[in-house]
Amino acid sequence: MHRTSAYAAATPKALLAPHAIERRAPGPRDVLIDIAYCGVCHSDIHQARDEWGGGGIFPMVPGHEIVGHVAEVGVEVAGFAVGDAVGVGCFVDSCRRCAQCTAGEEQFCEQDMTATYNGMERDGVTPTHGGYSTRITVDQDYVLRIPAGMPLDRAAPLLCAGITTYSPMKHYGVHSGDRVAVVGLGGLGHMAVKIARAMGAEVTVLSTSEGKRDDALALGAHAFAATGDKGTFKRLAKTFDKIIDTVSAAHDYNAYLSLLKTDGTMILLGVPDAPVPLAAGALIMQRRKLGGSLIGGIRETQEMLDFCAEHDIASDIELIDIAQINEAYERMIRGDVRYRFVIDLATLDQAA
Amino acid sequence: MHRTSAYAAATPKALLAPHAIERRAPGPRDVLIDIAYCGVCHSDIHQARDEWGGGGIFPMVPGHEIVGHVAEVGVEVAGFAVGDAVGVGCFVDSCRRCAQCTAGEEQFCEQDMTATYNGMERDGVTPTHGGYSTRITVDQDYVLRIPAGMPLDRAAPLLCAGITTYSPMKHYGVHSGDRVAVVGLGGLGHMAVKIARAMGAEVTVLSTSEGKRDDALALGAHAFAATGDKGTFKRLAKTFDKIIDTVSAAHDYNAYLSLLKTDGTMILLGVPDAPVPLAAGALIMQRRKLGGSLIGGIRETQEMLDFCAEHDIASDIELIDIAQINEAYERMIRGDVRYRFVIDLATLDQAA
């Protein structure tokens, strides 16, 4: 076992604070990773505060946007060597046998994926702990390769925000020349803009705030429209082939659906606190579709990393010390981050 | 012009009553049809009572499930001859030039299709009148061929209820071996059961009423489940590849979505009076889709008729005299019809 420095929420009401955990010594198929950076996902806050209906496992070490270097490999590990730049995303294991796992869609494992944190290992009794820590031991099949030349700190958010936006574009089919709207310009939205543009789409950012116009265009969007302006919905009616909706706050699905062409698809990535009224006619009259998407499988996550490297895409980040994490949470809740906090884990050894 | 007997609603508050209309003498590309039968669609009631937000065109002659025989053809008409059994569905014209029309999806015509009744001809000033009448003049491109041997009265509802259920199964892809649920066993639902079964699906009918079990099985469903029984939703969780939802009454979309497998699709055909709360998580967690569908194009409607002939499918109907139409409306509102009223237009000449 490796005693490892971490930051944990001791209880749902507690601030994150230094905490020591044990990482298993690498088994034959395991990779031990020295964590360099970990992105801060909004779901870290929800889970650390147990806002998803209870059942959170405490003390909890959040973090599922992990990058670092291989420190040690098990005897059967092929394809990873000490010093390699690697990543770990939202899950670290799955049943490996069901139809979804064998199809490479481990995120939909019929026996449930093993979440990187706030989950249980396949033994059912060992809690998992995430990337707000200095190292992690992960089965080689759930380790991603960070392409050469990609800045590690800016790569971290790709492991969740990147795959969460890339996967639906592949699954629902964003094609070159498609008109794509991205709703919301946060951690997910800013990645959606970059990826959709790299796929050849003509990208429009829809945001409540006119203040995001310059950022949207700087990130690569071809156009911007403020949704607070009622004229926007008339002007852009039946315009888009796809809408990537990253917003978790309540908003009017029907108004956004009206912006889709016939046969267009809107893909939900955010989960508002309460169900949102849906008018069947908004789907029926133009044969529109409303779909969801959830991260992506290991194979597709690697494909996304390679795609991002090829297109020189990474996340726009604000690098923080681990000691700033509680303040970062408060700023995220206020929407005050462009566009992802990433923890520099070199600051943890000192803190712990 | 041909003076033609019909039944019309003089105003939104009036009962349907005898009324004379003019049908145009066939132009070079027109087909004059002696109407034999016309199905009674629930949308006839909504429109005759102007329940869709005003704007109904009165006096209104409803009816868009029309079958009959060719009485006369224009000089340029090819493919139809006097005496042929033919049908007319929900629209009788469209712009013919837009992307949707050229793709054979005239129901989504960008200049709007010309509804068979309660619409305006392309001239913008001549109201259209439907099949509660003894004849109709229609451009040959919007006339369907009723396959030989198909009983005409039972064919009539295929022109709306048939294509409305066939088209989404083709568009969203119902495949042999798929597990398909049909929600609601009315005019649409009973056609959905027959068509899905003929496509090789394993069909389950979901209905509030246990009393429909025997009918469902007799119509060809492999299974039946009462949705009033809460155990149904637990027992059938993640069971279906596709759900064809024909219900217009308010119901819980999220509960039905939970019955879909990963990557399953629920298709809405009914429009509840008010929007229905949708939980984004119901779509996201299993990458499910919710779609709509609207009748079908002319080419696909002919394909559906040929498919039904090949599989010996027609609607289950109750044949009525035109004088019974107001009573039939009341019975439909009570759900008291198995499964479609069809008007025998031979009873109209006497009545008018």
XYZ file of C-alpha atoms in Angstrom:
704
model
C 0.000 0.000 0.000
C 1.092 3.538 -0.697
C 0.188 6.199 1.808
C -0.916 9.145 -0.304
C -1.622 12.808 0.372
C -5.077 13.976 -0.639
C -7.736 16.591 -0.043
C -11.081 15.258 1.109
C -14.501 16.326 2.279
C -14.858 14.593 5.650
C -18.630 15.079 5.567
C -21.113 16.736 3.178
C -20.982 19.892 5.277
C -17.203 20.070 5.621
C -14.769 22.124 3.578
C -12.174 20.134 1.691
C -9.078 19.633 3.820
C -5.863 17.595 3.879
C -6.431 13.873 4.351
C -4.264 10.796 3.899
C -5.470 7.786 1.873
C -3.993 4.439 0.886
C -3.430 3.509 -2.745
C -2.978 -0.157 -3.526
C 0.440 -1.346 -4.645
C 0.172 -2.075 -8.365
C -1.103 -5.567 -9.173
C 0.063 -7.334 -12.333
C -2.219 -5.256 -14.594
C -2.100 -1.978 -12.668
C -0.456 1.335 -13.402
C 0.623 3.594 -10.546
C 0.401 7.219 -11.592
C 2.026 10.274 -10.040
C -0.712 12.849 -10.472
C 0.445 16.186 -11.892
C -2.891 17.947 -12.446
C -6.548 17.389 -11.764
C -9.417 19.394 -13.282
C -12.297 20.564 -11.113
C -15.676 19.476 -12.483
C -18.956 20.956 -11.260
C -20.019 17.433 -10.328
C -17.163 17.421 -7.786
C -19.074 20.062 -5.847
C -22.409 18.216 -6.074
C -20.846 15.018 -4.819
C -18.616 16.532 -2.150
C -21.752 18.181 -0.756
C -23.862 15.054 -1.286
C -26.400 16.961 -3.358
C -27.404 13.993 -5.512
C -29.888 12.371 -3.202
C -27.632 11.040 -0.477
C -25.489 7.975 -0.510
C -22.194 9.786 -0.949
C -19.184 7.935 0.431
C -17.226 9.995 2.993
C -14.523 10.984 3.528
C -14.560 11.772 -0.214
C -11.558 12.685 -2.370
C -13.062 14.208 -5.542
C -11.508 14.581 -8.976
C -11.941 12.716 -12.249
C -9.928 14.808 -14.694
C -6.557 13.359 -13.837
C -3.255 13.589 -15.676
C 0.208 12.612 -14.580
C 3.103 10.303 -15.250
C 3.476 6.568 -14.848
C 5.487 5.838 -11.696
C 5.316 2.044 -11.687
C 3.706 -0.720 -13.761
C 2.605 -4.279 -12.953
C 4.353 -7.243 -14.583
C 1.576 -7.841 -17.125
C 1.199 -4.215 -18.164
C 1.798 -3.675 -21.863
C 1.699 -0.330 -23.542
C 2.589 1.861 -20.583
C 6.073 2.501 -19.247
C 7.440 4.530 -16.356
C 7.447 8.221 -17.243
C 4.624 8.061 -19.800
C 2.119 10.915 -19.706
C -1.267 9.382 -18.929
C -4.782 10.314 -17.904
C -7.701 8.903 -15.936
C -11.293 10.001 -16.447
C -14.618 9.401 -14.759
C -14.317 5.673 -14.194
C -11.559 3.240 -13.307
C -13.232 -0.108 -13.930
C -16.405 -1.812 -15.192
C -17.682 -5.382 -15.529
C -15.869 -5.870 -18.868
C -18.302 -8.594 -19.919
C -21.688 -6.992 -20.662
C -22.819 -5.841 -24.096
C -21.954 -2.244 -23.320
C -18.455 -2.996 -22.035
C -17.649 -5.268 -24.960
C -18.893 -2.525 -27.296
C -16.480 -0.077 -25.670
C -19.288 1.855 -24.001
C -18.164 1.165 -20.452
C -19.935 4.298 -19.217
C -23.192 2.359 -19.684
C -21.879 -0.883 -18.086
C -24.878 -2.998 -17.162
C -23.238 -3.762 -13.824
C -22.400 -0.064 -13.418
C -19.002 1.449 -14.057
C -16.693 1.986 -11.092
C -16.634 5.733 -10.596
C -13.168 7.224 -10.119
C -14.331 8.584 -6.779
C -17.446 8.293 -4.653
C -17.739 4.713 -5.905
C -16.752 1.210 -4.867
C -14.148 -1.007 -6.483
C -15.511 -4.227 -8.052
C -15.063 -5.915 -4.647
C -18.000 -3.796 -3.490
C -16.336 -2.700 -0.259
C -13.287 -0.585 -1.159
C -14.150 3.072 -1.739
C -12.545 4.785 -4.695
C -10.780 8.115 -4.321
C -10.193 10.686 -7.032
C -7.557 13.004 -8.314
C -7.280 15.583 -5.554
C -4.343 13.461 -4.448
C -0.743 12.840 -5.377
C -1.080 9.379 -6.898
C -3.561 6.773 -8.031
C -3.412 3.100 -8.984
C -5.565 2.149 -11.984
C -6.008 -0.962 -14.105
C -4.195 -0.446 -17.421
C -7.426 -0.880 -19.419
C -8.812 2.307 -17.895
C -5.718 4.463 -18.380
C -5.548 6.933 -21.274
C -2.470 8.020 -23.159
C -1.871 11.783 -23.302
C -0.553 12.543 -26.800
C 2.968 13.933 -27.056
C 3.153 17.695 -26.982
C -0.190 18.255 -25.290
C 0.192 20.561 -22.265
C -0.660 18.366 -19.304
C -2.467 20.975 -17.229
C -4.714 21.981 -20.134
C -5.284 18.317 -21.029
C -6.780 17.423 -17.651
C -10.311 18.754 -18.341
C -10.470 16.764 -21.567
C -10.946 13.631 -19.457
C -14.454 14.748 -18.508
C -15.455 18.041 -20.183
C -13.737 17.019 -23.417
C -15.228 13.555 -23.779
C -18.650 14.711 -22.558
C -18.871 17.080 -25.537
C -16.946 15.012 -28.097
C -18.942 11.809 -27.613
C -22.400 13.218 -28.465
C -21.009 14.952 -31.538
C -19.730 11.608 -32.773
C -22.750 9.613 -31.649
C -25.429 11.940 -33.002
C -23.279 12.871 -35.980
C -21.887 16.398 -36.240
C -20.633 16.704 -39.805
C -18.541 19.228 -41.652
C -20.765 22.098 -42.709
C -23.413 21.417 -40.085
C -24.776 24.385 -38.231
C -24.251 23.670 -34.544
C -25.406 25.733 -31.603
C -23.703 25.432 -28.239
C -25.933 26.522 -25.369
C -23.963 27.833 -22.400
C -20.294 28.799 -22.379
C -18.830 27.152 -19.310
C -16.486 24.215 -18.813
C -18.455 21.988 -21.186
C -19.547 24.721 -23.580
C -16.088 26.074 -24.279
C -14.892 22.571 -25.155
C -17.963 21.998 -27.331
C -17.130 25.133 -29.324
C -13.558 24.041 -29.963
C -14.445 20.467 -30.861
C -17.421 21.327 -33.078
C -15.316 23.853 -34.959
C -12.542 21.301 -35.424
C -15.136 18.909 -36.847
C -15.914 21.483 -39.509
C -19.200 22.760 -38.119
C -20.344 26.354 -38.274
C -20.693 27.116 -34.573
C -23.007 29.586 -32.850
C -22.825 30.146 -29.106
C -26.146 30.856 -27.389
C -25.724 32.404 -23.980
C -27.887 34.459 -21.666
C -25.022 36.856 -21.211
C -24.026 39.273 -23.968
C -20.764 39.562 -22.030
C -19.616 36.201 -23.389
C -19.709 37.324 -27.027
C -16.006 38.183 -27.283
C -14.934 35.029 -25.503
C -17.172 32.901 -27.718
C -15.647 34.302 -30.863
C -12.135 34.062 -29.444
C -12.714 30.387 -28.657
C -13.574 29.769 -32.302
C -17.336 30.270 -32.558
C -18.459 31.768 -35.871
C -21.372 33.579 -34.272
C -22.901 34.505 -30.954
C -26.500 35.231 -29.953
C -27.812 36.415 -26.604
C -30.806 34.363 -25.513
C -32.067 37.166 -23.302
C -32.969 38.941 -26.548
C -36.363 37.526 -27.598
C -35.593 38.413 -31.202
C -32.896 35.738 -31.162
C -35.430 32.917 -31.174
C -37.355 34.379 -34.101
C -34.255 35.211 -36.070
C -32.663 31.804 -35.609
C -35.808 29.657 -35.975
C -35.114 26.391 -37.834
C -31.419 27.228 -38.192
C -29.412 24.449 -36.573
C -28.716 20.810 -37.367
C -27.579 20.114 -33.828
C -27.793 21.893 -30.513
C -25.376 20.941 -27.729
C -27.093 22.049 -24.548
C -24.625 22.258 -21.662
C -26.818 24.234 -19.263
C -27.841 22.819 -15.885
C -29.988 25.772 -14.858
C -33.693 25.558 -15.752
C -34.362 26.814 -19.284
C -37.091 26.504 -21.885
C -36.346 23.405 -23.965
C -39.183 24.220 -26.359
C -37.720 27.587 -27.297
C -34.354 25.989 -28.083
C -35.979 23.119 -30.004
C -37.624 25.712 -32.255
C -34.127 26.649 -33.443
C -33.607 23.188 -34.944
C -34.194 22.449 -38.599
C -36.449 19.580 -39.596
C -34.810 16.364 -38.373
C -32.465 18.318 -36.116
C -31.295 17.017 -32.749
C -30.776 18.761 -29.426
C -28.496 16.938 -27.010
C -28.821 17.499 -23.285
C -25.658 17.362 -21.189
C -26.856 19.309 -18.149
C -29.339 18.145 -15.536
C -31.567 20.916 -14.166
C -32.721 20.490 -10.570
C -36.319 19.878 -11.653
C -37.927 18.396 -14.783
C -38.490 20.901 -17.602
C -41.861 21.200 -19.423
C -41.615 19.666 -22.883
C -44.178 20.398 -25.601
C -44.605 17.307 -27.779
C -45.443 19.504 -30.747
C -41.931 20.990 -30.647
C -40.645 17.531 -31.569
C -43.489 16.296 -33.766
C -43.970 19.166 -36.178
C -40.427 19.046 -37.570
C -39.548 15.490 -36.538
C -36.979 16.819 -34.120
C -35.125 14.727 -31.594
C -34.010 15.362 -28.057
C -31.233 13.133 -26.787
C -28.871 12.750 -23.894
C -25.259 11.717 -23.646
C -22.983 10.643 -20.799
C -19.171 11.014 -20.985
C -17.832 8.285 -23.308
C -16.076 4.918 -23.333
C -12.343 4.356 -22.943
C -11.752 3.797 -26.656
C -13.623 6.949 -27.570
C -11.877 8.947 -24.855
C -8.535 8.000 -26.377
C -9.903 8.924 -29.818
C -10.955 12.311 -28.405
C -7.503 12.938 -26.916
C -5.870 12.099 -30.241
C -8.386 14.304 -32.085
C -7.665 17.196 -29.746
C -3.917 16.769 -30.173
C -4.290 16.688 -33.958
C -6.367 19.877 -33.879
C -4.275 21.605 -31.212
C -7.207 21.717 -28.820
C -6.956 21.886 -25.056
C -9.007 23.401 -22.286
C -8.726 27.029 -21.229
C -7.854 26.805 -17.569
C -6.997 28.656 -14.406
C -4.314 26.758 -12.528
C -4.743 26.737 -8.741
C -3.001 25.439 -5.676
C -4.825 22.701 -3.790
C -5.284 25.105 -0.881
C -7.479 27.275 -3.106
C -9.986 24.503 -3.801
C -12.737 25.676 -1.441
C -12.559 29.190 -2.870
C -12.588 27.728 -6.374
C -15.827 25.881 -5.579
C -17.449 29.151 -4.520
C -16.274 30.883 -7.672
C -17.598 28.024 -9.845
C -20.996 28.312 -8.199
C -20.974 31.998 -9.189
C -19.926 31.078 -12.730
C -16.651 32.885 -12.192
C -14.167 30.682 -14.031
C -12.774 30.744 -17.555
C -13.232 27.917 -18.131
C -11.934 25.242 -15.838
C -9.986 25.235 -12.626
C -7.128 22.769 -12.658
C -5.302 21.842 -9.482
C -1.510 21.734 -9.587
C -0.884 18.683 -7.424
C 2.735 19.715 -6.896
C 1.198 21.999 -4.280
C -0.289 19.119 -2.328
C 2.768 17.465 -0.802
C 3.582 20.677 0.949
C 0.032 21.122 2.141
C -0.564 17.616 3.458
C -67.068 22.929 -61.277
C -68.794 19.975 -59.705
C -71.432 20.661 -57.102
C -70.738 18.111 -54.373
C -72.626 16.880 -51.317
C -70.723 17.167 -48.059
C -71.066 17.391 -44.293
C -69.620 20.490 -42.731
C -69.268 22.319 -39.435
C -70.699 25.756 -40.207
C -68.994 27.204 -37.116
C -66.808 25.823 -34.310
C -69.904 25.447 -32.136
C -72.135 23.797 -34.749
C -72.831 20.126 -35.214
C -71.806 18.715 -38.557
C -74.663 18.994 -41.065
C -75.331 18.642 -44.796
C -73.633 21.295 -46.877
C -72.917 21.671 -50.599
C -69.419 22.505 -51.866
C -67.841 22.989 -55.287
C -65.053 20.732 -56.519
C -62.948 22.005 -59.387
C -63.297 20.293 -62.765
C -60.105 18.268 -63.255
C -57.242 20.240 -64.747
C -54.690 18.503 -66.967
C -52.904 16.881 -64.005
C -55.924 16.325 -61.767
C -57.777 13.221 -60.721
C -61.475 13.421 -59.821
C -62.312 10.810 -57.213
C -65.707 9.415 -56.231
C -65.245 8.986 -52.499
C -66.369 5.629 -51.138
C -65.159 5.831 -47.543
C -63.565 8.326 -45.210
C -62.009 7.534 -41.847
C -62.688 9.731 -38.839
C -59.482 10.991 -37.193
C -59.435 12.553 -33.753
C -57.901 15.654 -35.334
C -61.168 16.053 -37.276
C -62.875 16.828 -33.980
C -60.173 19.256 -32.831
C -60.329 21.156 -36.090
C -64.115 21.118 -36.556
C -64.334 22.631 -33.060
C -61.401 24.985 -33.691
C -59.556 23.685 -30.648
C -56.082 24.330 -32.065
C -55.775 27.981 -31.228
C -58.220 29.556 -33.644
C -57.812 30.194 -37.311
C -59.990 27.328 -38.478
C -61.616 27.892 -41.878
C -65.413 27.575 -41.749
C -67.623 26.132 -43.025
C -65.260 23.153 -42.637
C -65.643 19.756 -44.311
C -63.302 17.445 -42.344
C -61.791 14.142 -43.395
C -58.287 13.131 -44.514
C -58.520 9.362 -44.666
C -60.126 9.160 -48.075
C -60.567 6.196 -50.410
C -62.621 5.878 -53.548
C -62.474 5.309 -57.270
C -61.177 7.480 -60.079
C -64.129 9.100 -61.882
C -62.242 11.287 -64.336
C -58.627 12.161 -65.172
C -56.970 15.210 -66.756
C -55.261 14.881 -70.145
C -51.757 14.771 -68.670
C -52.525 12.241 -65.958
C -50.373 9.134 -66.212
C -50.717 6.176 -63.916
C -54.341 6.574 -62.940
C -57.358 5.485 -64.970
C -61.089 5.707 -64.445
C -62.206 3.050 -61.987
C -58.898 2.705 -60.155
C -59.063 2.384 -56.377
C -57.219 5.361 -54.915
C -56.648 7.212 -51.690
C -55.937 10.712 -50.413
C -54.292 11.431 -47.085
C -53.563 14.498 -44.972
C -52.353 16.808 -47.723
C -53.209 17.455 -51.345
C -50.344 19.684 -52.442
C -47.040 21.270 -51.380
C -44.466 23.609 -52.922
C -42.703 20.739 -54.747
C -39.427 22.668 -54.879
C -37.984 22.848 -51.360
C -35.468 20.395 -49.947
C -38.180 18.538 -48.061
C -40.493 18.187 -51.067
C -37.692 17.036 -53.352
C -36.688 14.507 -50.679
C -40.230 13.145 -50.684
C -40.959 14.544 -47.228
C -43.776 16.838 -48.323
C -45.269 16.784 -44.824
C -42.384 19.076 -43.834
C -42.659 21.332 -46.907
C -40.826 24.563 -46.127
C -43.705 26.506 -47.680
C -46.174 24.324 -45.730
C -48.115 21.464 -47.184
C -51.681 22.099 -48.346
C -53.845 20.345 -45.804
C -56.617 18.224 -47.283
C -59.119 20.314 -45.323
C -58.951 23.387 -43.142
C -56.220 24.668 -45.464
C -55.779 26.823 -48.510
C -54.859 25.722 -52.005
C -51.521 27.062 -53.299
C -53.403 30.124 -54.592
C -53.781 31.131 -50.949
C -57.467 31.943 -51.231
C -59.350 28.737 -52.066
C -60.242 26.730 -48.955
C -59.698 22.995 -49.103
C -62.431 20.568 -48.107
C -61.996 17.011 -46.925
C -63.488 13.601 -47.335
C -66.850 13.944 -45.601
C -68.100 14.481 -49.143
C -68.928 12.495 -52.242
C -66.006 13.541 -54.419
C -62.703 15.371 -54.458
C -60.340 16.682 -57.127
C -56.658 16.153 -56.383
C -53.403 16.619 -58.295
C -52.151 13.218 -59.425
C -48.882 13.602 -57.481
C -50.827 13.545 -54.210
C -53.039 10.554 -55.028
C -52.211 7.142 -53.599
C -52.879 3.771 -55.177
C -54.873 1.310 -53.050
C -53.354 -2.121 -53.681
C -55.579 -4.740 -55.303
C -57.526 -6.848 -52.859
C -57.319 -4.429 -49.946
C -60.806 -3.826 -48.491
C -61.489 -0.158 -49.214
C -63.314 0.686 -46.014
C -60.581 -0.808 -43.844
C -57.917 0.864 -45.991
C -59.193 4.384 -45.336
C -57.563 4.855 -41.886
C -54.211 3.805 -43.298
C -54.011 7.218 -45.002
C -53.478 8.892 -41.626
C -53.322 6.401 -38.741
C -51.368 3.949 -40.869
C -48.704 6.304 -42.162
C -48.445 8.115 -38.821
C -47.295 4.885 -37.192
C -45.414 3.356 -40.149
C -43.241 6.404 -40.867
C -41.561 6.682 -37.437
C -40.857 2.953 -37.403
C -39.002 3.358 -40.681
C -37.370 6.661 -39.802
C -36.149 5.704 -36.334
C -35.509 2.140 -37.417
C -37.683 -0.646 -36.031
C -35.857 -3.862 -36.920
C -36.758 -7.511 -36.811
C -36.235 -8.789 -33.282
C -36.500 -5.352 -31.691
C -38.571 -5.077 -28.564
C -41.172 -2.419 -29.252
C -43.718 -0.993 -26.832
C -46.876 0.675 -28.095
C -48.353 3.095 -25.575
C -52.112 3.477 -25.959
C -54.412 1.223 -27.952
C -56.594 3.545 -30.006
C -56.716 4.409 -33.689
C -52.972 4.942 -33.907
C -51.978 2.315 -31.364
C -53.854 -0.541 -32.987
C -52.134 0.221 -36.308
C -48.752 0.494 -34.583
C -49.215 -2.998 -33.136
C -50.013 -4.514 -36.506
C -47.223 -2.740 -38.375
C -44.533 -3.327 -35.734
C -45.420 -7.011 -35.633
C -45.263 -7.233 -39.409
C -41.797 -5.657 -39.252
C -40.713 -8.544 -37.056
C -40.673 -6.756 -33.734
C -41.679 -8.296 -30.431
C -44.559 -6.035 -29.466
C -45.821 -5.120 -26.005
C -48.901 -2.939 -25.552
C -48.826 -0.587 -22.575
C -52.256 0.695 -21.636
C -53.813 2.163 -18.532
C -56.704 -0.202 -18.946
C -56.360 -3.889 -18.164
C -59.527 -4.275 -20.224
C -57.516 -3.899 -23.429
C -55.357 -6.946 -22.801
C -57.432 -9.355 -24.904
C -57.755 -6.891 -27.749
C -54.035 -6.184 -27.716
C -53.175 -9.835 -28.018
C -55.856 -10.382 -30.662
C -54.383 -7.540 -32.703
C -51.026 -9.288 -32.693
C -49.188 -7.973 -29.645
C -46.936 -10.537 -27.976
C -47.496 -9.079 -24.525
C -49.579 -6.580 -22.613
C -48.849 -4.589 -19.450
C -51.193 -2.338 -17.503
C -49.520 0.965 -16.678
C -51.815 1.503 -13.707
C -49.847 -1.270 -12.011
C -46.729 0.390 -10.561
C -44.913 -2.940 -10.720
C -45.022 -2.683 -14.517
C -42.414 0.064 -14.615
C -40.036 -1.850 -12.358
C -40.548 -5.117 -14.145
C -40.049 -3.665 -17.619
C -37.202 -1.240 -16.817
C -34.638 -1.027 -19.673
C -36.626 -3.481 -21.791
C -37.490 -1.782 -25.073
C -35.531 -0.648 -28.102
C -38.351 1.620 -29.219
C -41.500 3.017 -27.672
C -44.272 4.301 -29.927
C -46.255 6.688 -27.758
C -49.683 7.385 -29.253
C -51.262 8.962 -26.180
C -52.530 12.555 -26.222
C -53.603 12.638 -22.587
C -51.009 13.879 -20.089
C -48.718 11.086 -18.930
C -45.297 10.762 -17.303
C -42.697 10.706 -20.085
C -39.919 9.960 -17.596
C -41.574 6.764 -16.396
C -41.920 5.531 -19.975
C -38.365 6.561 -20.867
C -37.140 4.364 -18.014
C -38.458 1.372 -19.962
C -35.992 2.003 -22.794
C -32.694 0.187 -23.062
C -29.472 2.160 -23.435
C -29.664 4.015 -26.771
C -33.405 3.361 -27.031
C -35.829 5.836 -28.592
C -39.318 6.905 -27.585
C -41.351 8.484 -30.376
C -44.152 10.896 -29.549
C -47.183 10.910 -31.828
C -49.730 12.472 -29.481
C -49.827 16.081 -28.319
C -51.020 16.542 -24.729
C -52.846 19.790 -23.987
C -49.979 21.088 -21.862
C -46.210 20.501 -21.862
C -45.058 17.454 -19.891
C -42.199 17.633 -17.337
C -39.091 15.996 -18.750
C -36.171 14.942 -16.539
C -32.921 15.375 -18.458
C -31.389 12.522 -16.503
C -33.909 10.106 -18.032
C -32.243 10.784 -21.385
C -28.637 11.311 -20.284
C -28.025 8.287 -18.074
C -28.725 5.736 -20.820
C -28.206 8.011 -23.840
C -31.893 7.680 -24.671
C -33.668 9.712 -27.310
C -37.095 11.257 -27.506
C -38.347 12.047 -30.974
C -41.442 13.117 -32.803
C -42.943 12.153 -36.126
C -45.614 13.625 -38.372
C -47.563 11.494 -40.895
C -45.249 10.777 -43.854
C -44.503 11.787 -47.436
C -46.367 10.601 -50.520
C -43.714 8.077 -51.535
C -43.606 6.608 -48.052
C -47.403 6.536 -47.804
C -47.517 4.430 -50.978
C -44.775 2.211 -49.521
C -46.877 1.814 -46.358
C -49.987 0.850 -48.356
C -47.998 -1.739 -50.300
C -46.435 -3.027 -47.059
C -49.867 -3.366 -45.471
C -51.232 -5.207 -48.525
C -48.272 -7.576 -48.496
C -48.789 -8.304 -44.797
C -52.592 -8.421 -44.982
C -52.904 -5.444 -42.658
C -55.835 -3.071 -42.534
C -57.549 -1.049 -39.868
C -60.171 -2.464 -37.514
C -63.166 -0.251 -38.117
C -66.765 0.486 -37.306
C -68.571 1.562 -40.463
C -71.086 4.382 -39.976
C -73.575 6.387 -41.974
C -72.716 10.047 -42.438
C -75.746 10.947 -40.314
C -74.053 9.252 -37.337
C -70.989 11.485 -37.446
C -71.895 13.745 -34.517
C -72.620 10.745 -32.329
C -69.379 9.163 -33.488
C -67.453 12.251 -32.343
C -68.979 11.935 -28.883
C -68.097 8.266 -28.719
C -64.515 8.976 -29.808
C -64.135 11.547 -27.061
C -65.181 8.817 -24.612
C -62.689 6.398 -26.185
C -65.583 4.224 -27.299
C -64.446 2.999 -30.711
C -62.596 -0.090 -31.837
C -60.574 1.287 -33.495
C -61.629 3.736 -36.128
C -64.942 5.019 -37.392
C -65.187 5.006 -41.165
C -67.972 6.852 -42.974
C -69.716 5.046 -45.795
C -70.140 7.934 -48.248
C -72.821 6.025 -50.132
C -75.049 7.263 -47.310
C -74.351 10.904 -48.087
C -76.215 11.411 -51.348
C -79.416 10.430 -49.640
C -78.727 12.680 -46.664
C -77.762 15.803 -48.564
